[in-house]
Short mmCIF file of C-alpha atoms in Angstrom, two decimals:
data_model
loop_
_atom_site.label_atom_id
_atom_site.label_comp_id
_atom_site.label_asym_id
_atom_site.label_seq_id
_atom_site.Cartn_x
_atom_site.Cartn_y
_atom_site.Cartn_z
CA MET A 1069 0.00 0.00 0.00
CA LYS A 1070 1.35 3.42 -0.97
CA LYS A 1071 1.95 5.98 1.75
CA PHE A 1072 -0.56 8.86 1.87
CA MET A 1073 0.45 11.56 -0.62
CA ASP A 1074 4.15 10.72 -0.46
CA GLU A 1075 6.82 12.05 -2.82
CA ASP A 1076 5.57 9.72 -5.58
CA PHE A 1077 1.98 10.94 -5.29
CA LEU A 1078 0.13 10.34 -8.60
CA LEU A 1079 3.29 8.91 -10.20
CA SER A 1080 2.96 5.17 -10.78
CA THR A 1081 5.81 4.43 -13.21
CA ASP A 1082 9.55 4.98 -13.21
CA THR A 1083 9.27 7.12 -16.34
CA ALA A 1084 6.61 9.34 -14.79
CA LYS A 1085 8.78 9.86 -11.70
CA HIS A 1086 11.80 10.67 -13.85
CA LEU A 1087 9.87 13.19 -15.95
CA PHE A 1088 8.43 14.92 -12.90
CA PHE A 1089 11.47 15.08 -10.62
CA ASP A 1090 14.09 15.74 -13.29
CA TYR A 1091 12.18 18.07 -15.62
CA ALA A 1092 8.83 19.38 -14.37
CA LYS A 1093 9.14 19.83 -10.62
CA ASP A 1094 11.44 22.85 -10.42
CA MET A 1095 10.26 24.78 -13.48
CA PRO A 1096 9.17 28.37 -12.70
CA ILE A 1097 5.46 29.20 -12.80
CA ILE A 1098 3.74 31.47 -15.29
CA ASP A 1099 0.25 31.93 -13.86
CA TYR A 1100 -1.47 33.60 -16.79
CA HIS A 1101 -4.97 33.65 -15.26
CA CYS A 1102 -5.77 34.19 -11.59
CA HIS A 1103 -8.00 36.28 -9.35
CA LEU A 1104 -5.44 37.42 -6.81
CA SER A 1105 -5.83 40.95 -5.45
CA PRO A 1106 -3.20 43.32 -6.86
CA ARG A 1107 -3.72 45.49 -3.79
CA GLU A 1108 -2.80 42.62 -1.46
CA ILE A 1109 0.34 42.01 -3.53
CA ALA A 1110 1.26 45.70 -3.57
CA GLU A 1111 0.74 46.01 0.19
CA ASP A 1112 2.35 42.61 0.86
CA ALA A 1113 -0.71 41.52 2.83
CA LYS A 1114 -0.37 39.52 6.04
CA PHE A 1115 -2.95 37.10 7.37
CA ASP A 1116 -4.13 36.57 10.93
CA ASN A 1117 -4.91 32.88 10.61
CA ILE A 1118 -5.33 29.95 8.22
CA THR A 1119 -9.06 30.61 7.74
CA GLN A 1120 -8.39 34.06 6.32
CA LEU A 1121 -5.72 32.68 4.01
CA TRP A 1122 -7.58 29.51 3.04
CA LEU A 1123 -11.35 30.02 3.15
CA GLY A 1124 -11.86 33.69 2.33
CA GLY A 1125 -13.56 33.95 -1.07
CA ASP A 1126 -13.02 30.27 -1.90
CA HIS A 1127 -16.37 29.21 -3.35
CA TYR A 1128 -14.92 25.78 -4.21
CA LYS A 1129 -14.68 25.04 -0.48
CA TRP A 1130 -17.97 26.79 0.29
CA ARG A 1131 -19.88 24.48 -2.07
CA GLN A 1132 -18.48 21.39 -0.39
CA MET A 1133 -19.27 22.69 3.09
CA ARG A 1134 -22.88 23.21 2.01
CA SER A 1135 -22.86 19.67 0.61
CA ASN A 1136 -21.83 18.51 4.08
CA GLY A 1137 -24.84 20.18 5.65
CA VAL A 1138 -22.89 23.06 7.20
CA GLU A 1139 -24.92 26.12 8.18
CA GLU A 1140 -24.15 29.27 6.17
CA LYS A 1141 -22.99 31.10 9.31
CA TYR A 1142 -19.92 28.81 9.30
CA ILE A 1143 -19.28 29.42 5.59
CA THR A 1144 -19.87 33.07 4.72
CA GLY A 1145 -21.53 34.15 7.96
CA ASP A 1146 -20.46 35.57 11.31
CA ALA A 1147 -19.03 32.45 12.95
CA THR A 1148 -15.49 32.78 14.29
CA ASP A 1149 -12.56 31.88 12.07
CA ARG A 1150 -11.77 28.93 14.32
CA GLU A 1151 -15.32 27.61 14.00
CA LYS A 1152 -15.22 27.97 10.22
CA PHE A 1153 -11.93 26.10 10.07
CA GLN A 1154 -13.36 23.26 12.14
CA LYS A 1155 -16.32 22.91 9.80
CA TRP A 1156 -14.01 22.85 6.80
CA ALA A 1157 -11.81 20.18 8.39
CA GLU A 1158 -14.86 18.03 9.08
CA THR A 1159 -16.01 18.51 5.49
CA LEU A 1160 -12.62 17.71 3.98
CA GLU A 1161 -12.61 14.34 5.71
CA MET A 1162 -15.57 13.32 3.54
CA ALA A 1163 -14.03 14.61 0.27
CA VAL A 1164 -12.44 11.33 -0.84
CA GLY A 1165 -11.63 11.57 -4.56
CA ASN A 1166 -12.22 15.33 -4.68
CA PRO A 1167 -9.38 17.57 -5.95
CA LEU A 1168 -9.90 19.83 -2.94
CA TYR A 1169 -8.63 17.00 -0.79
CA HIS A 1170 -5.42 16.81 -2.76
CA TRP A 1171 -4.98 20.56 -3.14
CA SER A 1172 -5.54 21.18 0.56
CA HIS A 1173 -3.05 18.56 1.64
CA LEU A 1174 -0.45 19.66 -0.90
CA GLU A 1175 -0.76 23.15 0.55
CA LEU A 1176 -0.41 21.82 4.10
CA GLN A 1177 2.67 19.86 3.08
CA ARG A 1178 4.46 22.49 0.99
CA TYR A 1179 3.74 25.65 2.98
CA PHE A 1180 3.31 24.30 6.53
CA GLY A 1181 5.24 21.02 6.60
CA TYR A 1182 2.19 19.04 7.75
CA HIS A 1183 2.06 15.51 6.29
CA ARG A 1184 -0.81 13.96 8.21
CA ALA A 1185 -4.49 14.13 7.22
CA LEU A 1186 -6.63 17.10 8.17
CA ASN A 1187 -9.97 16.08 9.67
CA GLY A 1188 -12.22 17.00 12.55
CA ASP A 1189 -9.91 15.34 15.07
CA THR A 1190 -6.67 16.93 13.82
CA ALA A 1191 -8.16 20.37 13.17
CA GLU A 1192 -6.84 21.88 16.41
CA GLU A 1193 -3.22 20.84 15.86
CA VAL A 1194 -3.36 22.02 12.23
CA TRP A 1195 -4.92 25.31 13.35
CA GLN A 1196 -2.14 25.90 15.87
CA LEU A 1197 0.66 24.84 13.49
CA CYS A 1198 -0.54 26.91 10.54
CA ASN A 1199 -1.26 30.01 12.59
CA GLU A 1200 2.22 29.94 14.10
CA LYS A 1201 3.84 29.67 10.65
CA ILE A 1202 1.53 32.29 9.13
CA LYS A 1203 3.19 34.88 11.35
CA GLY A 1204 6.19 34.74 9.02
CA MET A 1205 4.19 34.67 5.79
CA SER A 1206 3.02 37.41 3.47
CA ALA A 1207 1.45 37.63 0.03
CA ARG A 1208 4.73 38.42 -1.73
CA GLN A 1209 6.73 35.84 0.16
CA LEU A 1210 4.24 33.12 -0.74
CA ILE A 1211 4.49 34.09 -4.40
CA LEU A 1212 8.30 34.06 -4.28
CA ASP A 1213 8.41 30.77 -2.37
CA SER A 1214 6.18 29.26 -5.06
CA ASN A 1215 8.74 30.07 -7.79
CA VAL A 1216 6.33 32.34 -9.69
CA GLU A 1217 7.88 34.30 -12.55
CA MET A 1218 4.73 36.04 -13.81
CA LEU A 1219 1.09 36.26 -12.80
CA ALA A 1220 -1.82 37.99 -14.50
CA THR A 1221 -4.69 39.28 -12.39
CA THR A 1222 -8.25 39.85 -13.64
CA ASP A 1223 -9.13 43.50 -14.12
CA ASP A 1224 -12.09 45.50 -15.33
CA PRO A 1225 -11.56 48.12 -18.09
CA VAL A 1226 -12.51 50.89 -15.64
CA ASP A 1227 -9.78 49.91 -13.15
CA ASP A 1228 -7.08 52.56 -12.80
CA LEU A 1229 -4.39 49.87 -12.25
CA HIS A 1230 -2.93 51.90 -9.41
CA TRP A 1231 -1.73 48.82 -7.57
CA HIS A 1232 -0.12 47.31 -10.66
CA LYS A 1233 1.83 50.49 -11.17
CA GLN A 1234 2.99 50.45 -7.55
CA ILE A 1235 4.16 46.84 -7.88
CA ALA A 1236 5.98 47.53 -11.15
CA GLU A 1237 7.87 50.43 -9.61
CA ASP A 1238 9.07 48.35 -6.66
CA GLU A 1239 12.41 46.87 -7.71
CA SER A 1240 12.57 44.72 -4.57
CA PHE A 1241 9.85 42.42 -5.94
CA PRO A 1242 11.05 40.65 -9.12
CA VAL A 1243 7.79 38.91 -10.10
CA LYS A 1244 5.89 40.39 -13.04
CA VAL A 1245 2.33 41.17 -11.97
CA LEU A 1246 0.42 42.10 -15.11
CA PRO A 1247 -3.18 43.23 -15.53
CA ALA A 1248 -5.54 41.18 -17.71
CA PHE A 1249 -8.40 42.95 -19.49
CA ARG A 1250 -11.81 41.49 -18.49
CA PRO A 1251 -14.64 43.50 -20.16
CA ASP A 1252 -17.54 41.24 -19.13
CA LYS A 1253 -19.56 44.16 -17.79
CA ALA A 1254 -19.26 46.06 -21.06
CA LEU A 1255 -20.66 43.00 -22.84
CA GLY A 1256 -23.36 42.32 -20.25
CA ILE A 1257 -26.07 44.45 -21.82
CA GLU A 1258 -28.77 42.19 -20.37
CA LYS A 1259 -27.62 42.87 -16.80
CA GLU A 1260 -29.54 45.16 -14.47
CA GLY A 1261 -26.50 47.35 -13.73
CA PHE A 1262 -25.42 47.82 -17.34
CA THR A 1263 -26.34 51.52 -17.65
CA ASP A 1264 -24.52 52.29 -14.40
CA TYR A 1265 -21.48 50.49 -15.77
CA VAL A 1266 -21.61 52.56 -18.97
CA GLU A 1267 -21.37 55.66 -16.77
CA SER A 1268 -18.31 54.19 -15.02
CA LEU A 1269 -16.69 53.42 -18.37
CA SER A 1270 -17.49 56.94 -19.52
CA ARG A 1271 -15.65 58.39 -16.53
CA ALA A 1272 -12.66 56.10 -16.96
CA ALA A 1273 -12.34 56.94 -20.66
CA GLU A 1274 -13.08 60.63 -20.03
CA MET A 1275 -15.74 60.85 -22.72
CA GLU A 1276 -19.49 60.70 -23.14
CA ILE A 1277 -20.99 57.39 -24.23
CA GLN A 1278 -24.26 57.71 -26.11
CA SER A 1279 -23.81 55.25 -28.98
CA PHE A 1280 -22.27 51.89 -29.81
CA GLU A 1281 -19.46 53.73 -31.56
CA ASP A 1282 -18.79 55.59 -28.32
CA VAL A 1283 -18.61 52.27 -26.43
CA LYS A 1284 -15.95 51.06 -28.85
CA GLU A 1285 -14.00 54.30 -28.63
CA ALA A 1286 -14.05 54.20 -24.82
CA LEU A 1287 -12.82 50.60 -24.82
CA LYS A 1288 -10.10 51.52 -27.31
CA LYS A 1289 -8.83 54.11 -24.85
CA ARG A 1290 -8.87 51.65 -21.98
CA ILE A 1291 -7.14 48.95 -24.05
CA LEU A 1292 -4.37 51.40 -24.91
CA TYR A 1293 -4.04 52.32 -21.23
CA PHE A 1294 -3.85 48.66 -20.20
CA HIS A 1295 -1.32 48.00 -22.96
CA GLU A 1296 0.90 50.81 -21.68
CA MET A 1297 0.70 49.15 -18.25
CA GLY A 1298 2.09 45.90 -19.64
CA CYS A 1299 -1.17 44.07 -20.34
CA CYS A 1300 -0.89 41.34 -22.98
CA ILE A 1301 -3.87 39.16 -22.06
CA SER A 1302 -7.63 39.58 -22.21
CA ASP A 1303 -10.27 37.33 -20.70
CA HIS A 1304 -13.98 36.78 -21.20
CA GLY A 1305 -16.48 34.85 -19.10
CA LEU A 1306 -19.37 33.88 -21.38
CA GLU A 1307 -22.36 31.57 -21.24
CA ARG A 1308 -21.65 30.92 -24.92
CA VAL A 1309 -19.50 32.23 -27.74
CA MET A 1310 -22.21 33.61 -30.00
CA TYR A 1311 -22.51 34.22 -33.71
CA LEU A 1312 -25.76 35.77 -34.92
CA ASP A 1313 -26.06 37.95 -38.00
CA ALA A 1314 -25.84 41.56 -36.90
CA THR A 1315 -24.56 44.85 -38.26
CA GLU A 1316 -22.96 47.81 -36.53
CA GLU A 1317 -26.29 49.59 -37.03
CA ASP A 1318 -28.07 46.77 -35.24
CA ALA A 1319 -25.69 47.03 -32.30
CA ASP A 1320 -26.17 50.80 -32.10
CA ARG A 1321 -29.96 50.47 -32.16
CA ILE A 1322 -29.84 47.81 -29.44
CA PHE A 1323 -27.48 49.88 -27.28
CA ARG A 1324 -29.65 52.99 -27.52
CA LYS A 1325 -32.73 50.90 -26.78
CA LYS A 1326 -31.10 49.65 -23.58
CA LEU A 1327 -30.13 53.16 -22.48
CA SER A 1328 -33.72 54.29 -22.99
CA GLY A 1329 -34.87 51.66 -20.50
CA GLU A 1330 -36.55 49.30 -22.96
CA SER A 1331 -36.34 45.53 -22.65
CA LEU A 1332 -34.19 43.54 -25.05
CA SER A 1333 -34.90 40.19 -26.66
CA GLU A 1334 -32.41 37.34 -26.30
CA THR A 1335 -31.56 37.74 -29.99
CA GLU A 1336 -30.78 41.42 -29.50
CA VAL A 1337 -28.58 40.64 -26.51
CA GLN A 1338 -26.56 38.11 -28.52
CA GLN A 1339 -26.31 40.44 -31.54
CA TYR A 1340 -24.87 43.24 -29.40
CA LYS A 1341 -22.41 40.89 -27.76
CA LEU A 1342 -21.27 39.51 -31.11
CA ARG A 1343 -20.49 42.92 -32.59
CA LEU A 1344 -18.64 44.05 -29.48
CA LEU A 1345 -16.71 40.81 -29.08
CA LEU A 1346 -15.63 40.92 -32.74
CA PHE A 1347 -14.43 44.48 -32.23
CA LEU A 1348 -12.50 43.49 -29.11
CA GLY A 1349 -10.89 40.54 -30.90
CA GLN A 1350 -9.68 42.93 -33.59
CA GLN A 1351 -8.17 45.21 -30.97
CA TYR A 1352 -6.42 42.31 -29.24
CA HIS A 1353 -4.89 41.29 -32.55
CA LYS A 1354 -3.74 44.85 -33.17
CA TYR A 1355 -1.85 44.95 -29.88
CA GLY A 1356 -0.58 41.37 -29.99
CA TRP A 1357 -2.65 40.30 -26.97
CA VAL A 1358 -3.89 36.81 -26.15
CA MET A 1359 -7.68 36.40 -26.01
CA GLN A 1360 -9.09 33.96 -23.47
CA LEU A 1361 -12.67 32.74 -23.92
CA HIS A 1362 -14.19 30.95 -20.93
CA TYR A 1363 -17.65 29.64 -21.77
CA GLY A 1364 -20.23 26.96 -21.03
CA VAL A 1365 -21.30 28.12 -17.56
CA LYS A 1366 -24.77 28.76 -16.16
CA ARG A 1367 -24.30 31.29 -13.40
CA ASP A 1368 -26.17 32.38 -10.30
CA ASN A 1369 -28.42 29.37 -9.70
CA ASP A 1370 -30.40 29.08 -6.44
CA LYS A 1371 -31.70 32.60 -6.92
CA LYS A 1372 -32.71 33.16 -3.32
CA ARG A 1373 -29.25 32.51 -1.93
CA PHE A 1374 -27.60 34.28 -4.86
CA GLU A 1375 -29.61 37.38 -3.97
CA GLU A 1376 -28.45 37.03 -0.37
CA LEU A 1377 -24.75 36.40 -1.05
CA GLY A 1378 -24.02 37.76 -4.54
CA PRO A 1379 -21.94 36.38 -7.43
CA ASP A 1380 -18.98 34.00 -7.12
CA THR A 1381 -20.29 32.41 -3.94
CA GLY A 1382 -20.78 28.86 -5.23
CA PHE A 1383 -24.02 28.79 -7.21
CA ASP A 1384 -22.77 28.24 -10.77
CA CYS A 1385 -22.89 25.05 -12.85
CA ILE A 1386 -22.03 23.50 -16.21
CA SER A 1387 -24.21 24.58 -19.14
CA THR A 1388 -25.03 22.61 -22.29
CA SER A 1389 -26.26 25.63 -24.27
CA ALA A 1390 -23.00 26.66 -25.96
CA PRO A 1391 -23.15 25.63 -29.65
CA VAL A 1392 -19.64 24.96 -30.94
CA ASN A 1393 -20.66 25.82 -34.50
CA GLU A 1394 -21.15 29.44 -33.40
CA LEU A 1395 -17.71 29.37 -31.75
CA ALA A 1396 -16.19 28.23 -35.05
CA ASP A 1397 -18.09 30.94 -36.95
CA PHE A 1398 -16.89 33.60 -34.53
CA LEU A 1399 -13.24 32.58 -34.92
CA ASN A 1400 -13.72 32.38 -38.67
CA ALA A 1401 -15.05 35.95 -38.84
CA LEU A 1402 -11.84 37.25 -37.27
CA ALA A 1403 -9.57 34.90 -39.22
CA TYR A 1404 -11.15 35.91 -42.54
CA THR A 1405 -9.99 39.51 -42.12
CA GLY A 1406 -6.61 38.47 -40.71
CA GLU A 1407 -7.52 39.75 -37.23
CA LEU A 1408 -7.76 36.58 -35.14
CA PRO A 1409 -5.49 37.02 -32.11
CA LYS A 1410 -3.77 34.24 -30.22
CA THR A 1411 -6.71 32.59 -28.48
CA ILE A 1412 -7.24 30.15 -25.61
CA LEU A 1413 -10.56 28.29 -25.49
CA TYR A 1414 -11.99 26.86 -22.27
CA SER A 1415 -15.36 25.12 -22.06
CA LEU A 1416 -16.82 24.22 -18.69
CA ASN A 1417 -18.54 21.31 -20.41
CA PRO A 1418 -16.06 18.44 -20.94
CA ILE A 1419 -18.24 17.14 -23.76
CA ASP A 1420 -16.72 19.98 -25.82
CA ASN A 1421 -13.15 18.67 -25.55
CA ALA A 1422 -13.02 16.92 -28.93
CA ALA A 1423 -14.91 19.72 -30.65
CA ILE A 1424 -12.47 22.33 -29.35
CA GLY A 1425 -9.56 20.17 -30.47
CA SER A 1426 -10.96 19.95 -33.96
CA ILE A 1427 -11.82 23.67 -34.13
CA ILE A 1428 -8.41 24.93 -33.09
CA GLY A 1429 -6.80 22.88 -35.85
CA CYS A 1430 -8.73 24.94 -38.42
CA PHE A 1431 -7.17 28.25 -37.36
CA GLN A 1432 -3.53 27.49 -36.62
CA THR A 1433 -1.00 29.60 -38.54
CA SER A 1434 2.71 30.34 -38.57
CA GLU A 1435 2.07 33.54 -36.57
CA ALA A 1436 2.73 31.56 -33.38
CA VAL A 1437 3.40 27.99 -32.31
CA GLY A 1438 0.05 26.68 -31.10
CA LYS A 1439 -1.61 30.01 -31.85
CA ILE A 1440 -5.07 28.71 -30.89
CA GLN A 1441 -4.95 26.74 -27.64
CA HIS A 1442 -7.29 24.28 -25.95
CA GLY A 1443 -7.14 25.71 -22.44
CA SER A 1444 -6.45 23.58 -19.39
CA ALA A 1445 -9.27 21.73 -17.66
CA TRP A 1446 -11.35 24.48 -16.08
CA TRP A 1447 -13.26 24.83 -12.80
CA PHE A 1448 -15.47 21.75 -12.37
CA ASN A 1449 -13.04 19.83 -14.62
CA ASP A 1450 -9.99 20.98 -12.68
CA ASN A 1451 -9.32 17.52 -11.25
CA LYS A 1452 -7.33 14.40 -12.06
CA THR A 1453 -9.94 12.94 -14.39
CA GLY A 1454 -10.68 16.27 -16.07
CA MET A 1455 -7.01 17.02 -16.67
CA MET A 1456 -6.35 13.56 -18.05
CA GLU A 1457 -9.33 13.85 -20.39
CA GLN A 1458 -8.43 17.36 -21.61
CA MET A 1459 -4.79 16.46 -22.32
CA THR A 1460 -5.71 13.13 -23.91
CA SER A 1461 -8.24 14.84 -26.16
CA LEU A 1462 -5.72 17.52 -27.10
CA ALA A 1463 -3.15 14.83 -27.87
CA ASN A 1464 -5.69 12.96 -30.01
CA GLN A 1465 -6.69 16.05 -31.97
CA GLY A 1466 -3.55 18.17 -32.07
CA LEU A 1467 -0.11 18.70 -30.54
CA LEU A 1468 0.03 18.16 -26.79
CA GLY A 1469 3.70 19.09 -26.89
CA ASN A 1470 2.75 22.71 -27.67
CA PHE A 1471 0.23 22.99 -24.81
CA ILE A 1472 0.75 26.06 -22.59
CA GLY A 1473 -0.19 24.17 -19.45
CA MET A 1474 -1.66 25.15 -16.12
CA LEU A 1475 -3.03 28.25 -14.39
CA THR A 1476 -4.43 28.68 -10.90
CA ASP A 1477 -7.69 30.58 -11.63
CA SER A 1478 -7.66 31.21 -7.88
CA ARG A 1479 -8.04 33.92 -5.26
CA SER A 1480 -5.68 32.19 -2.83
CA PHE A 1481 -1.94 32.77 -2.42
CA LEU A 1482 -1.60 29.08 -1.48
CA SER A 1483 -3.02 27.76 -4.75
CA TYR A 1484 0.29 27.40 -6.56
CA THR A 1485 0.43 23.75 -5.57
CA ARG A 1486 -2.17 23.28 -8.31
CA HIS A 1487 0.72 23.59 -10.75
CA GLU A 1488 2.48 20.73 -8.99
CA TYR A 1489 -0.73 18.69 -9.09
CA PHE A 1490 -1.06 19.34 -12.83
CA ARG A 1491 2.59 18.59 -13.53
CA ARG A 1492 2.39 15.27 -11.72
CA ILE A 1493 -0.70 14.30 -13.72
CA ALA A 1494 0.90 15.35 -17.03
CA CYS A 1495 4.03 13.33 -16.25
CA GLU A 1496 1.94 10.32 -15.24
CA LEU A 1497 -0.02 10.52 -18.51
CA ILE A 1498 2.98 10.92 -20.80
CA GLY A 1499 5.13 8.54 -18.76
CA GLY A 1500 2.44 5.90 -19.13
CA TRP A 1501 2.48 6.27 -22.90
CA VAL A 1502 6.24 5.81 -22.91
CA GLU A 1503 6.11 2.73 -20.68
CA ASN A 1504 3.36 1.32 -22.89
CA GLY A 1505 5.48 1.72 -26.01
CA GLU A 1506 3.25 4.45 -27.46
CA TYR A 1507 6.05 7.04 -27.49
CA PRO A 1508 9.80 6.36 -27.60
CA ASP A 1509 11.97 6.66 -24.52
CA ASP A 1510 13.76 9.57 -26.18
CA GLU A 1511 15.31 11.70 -23.45
CA LYS A 1512 15.81 14.84 -25.54
CA SER A 1513 12.25 14.86 -26.91
CA LEU A 1514 10.66 14.06 -23.56
CA GLN A 1515 12.60 16.80 -21.81
CA LYS A 1516 11.49 19.31 -24.44
CA ILE A 1517 7.85 18.25 -24.13
CA ILE A 1518 7.68 18.20 -20.33
CA GLU A 1519 9.57 21.45 -19.77
CA GLY A 1520 7.46 23.04 -22.48
CA ILE A 1521 4.12 22.04 -20.97
CA ALA A 1522 5.28 22.98 -17.47
CA TYR A 1523 6.72 26.39 -18.33
CA LYS A 1524 8.52 27.13 -21.59
CA ASN A 1525 5.53 27.01 -23.94
CA ALA A 1526 3.66 29.61 -21.85
CA LYS A 1527 6.76 31.81 -21.65
CA ARG A 1528 7.04 31.75 -25.44
CA TYR A 1529 3.29 32.12 -26.06
CA PHE A 1530 2.87 35.19 -23.85
CA GLU A 1531 6.29 36.55 -24.88
CA ILE A 1532 7.29 37.04 -21.26
#
């Protein structure tokens, strides 16, 4: 019987162990999509206890605590931090097979030196151990200790990027902390707060916005500002990547209709989004940015509790309403005019894996190696099975050796062990193919592939 999460965790063959320990393990990290707070990095935030560092804002953990029958007061409510930690420990004990079990224990091992299992009985000793070690921890130190070379936060077009500027000017901190352009609110014309957001965008761009053309001009100004601040990545969270026939005149009519307080049809909503997303794609190509498209999610379920707690609190799920033919048509529209930027596609629905693999093969060019990427297993797929399936599908359809690898997509400074988790799984997968005679035991080629997936492909792709 193997020892619990020992040094060979997830590595079952000699080749997999060799690939991980000799090539993947010590590669630097390029975390090209996360939700860390640039303010906390700029101010080198400290944390009072493990609950603040571990459970604050982590809707992955919140969902599982609810699944364990935990009252909301111990999740997002006014219970003490010690009480919340106890409830999480009791929940984790039941999470056999869940990636949170592995992530949590990798974090306990790597950052706190704790190699036993966290459960209701051990919660007190873990609480005491972690809180003692947290006294010497800070946001920046955790990033440095994790061997991070670059990280990209998630930032709205109206953000002034004050904290990014402060970080960039501090020569004592060598990690690149770049903004990533996330204009979801500018696209969200169906949302209740859309007109208020237009006013915010108007102030940020220092211009009046009364037409669709004005929206584009304001976003142009903000894209230029972000570019001057080092931004090279955009990101979009979408229920679907849409493609409905629509003209600029249609988009302008729909925008003005919204500002006048009239209701919009679903078709009008999608037409507006298409025209704006095409425009944004053109701008990203102009500046050499990477466009990330996250889609296939149905957000804000359990309306009553969503209204009580707000977005990103654990009430989202996989959607099946994202037609891949519209995704292909959208990419084609940009490619036809020579304005398709480097693009990473993520679907929350794993059924889309093969479709994405086939679509990206249609739009690859010599502009970049692996110009169109099948993004790493995302959110509900961010587990051993999901990662294996995504990489296997990519290998079946395209070139796994050009894959840009893992990201944290996290709000926690402890989440960098997810890169280790991913690297172990990738080495296990590829090592298994070698041991099975499906790929030669060619040291030079294997080193190139593993180091590329772990780090070098992302460094090249984002031109860091």
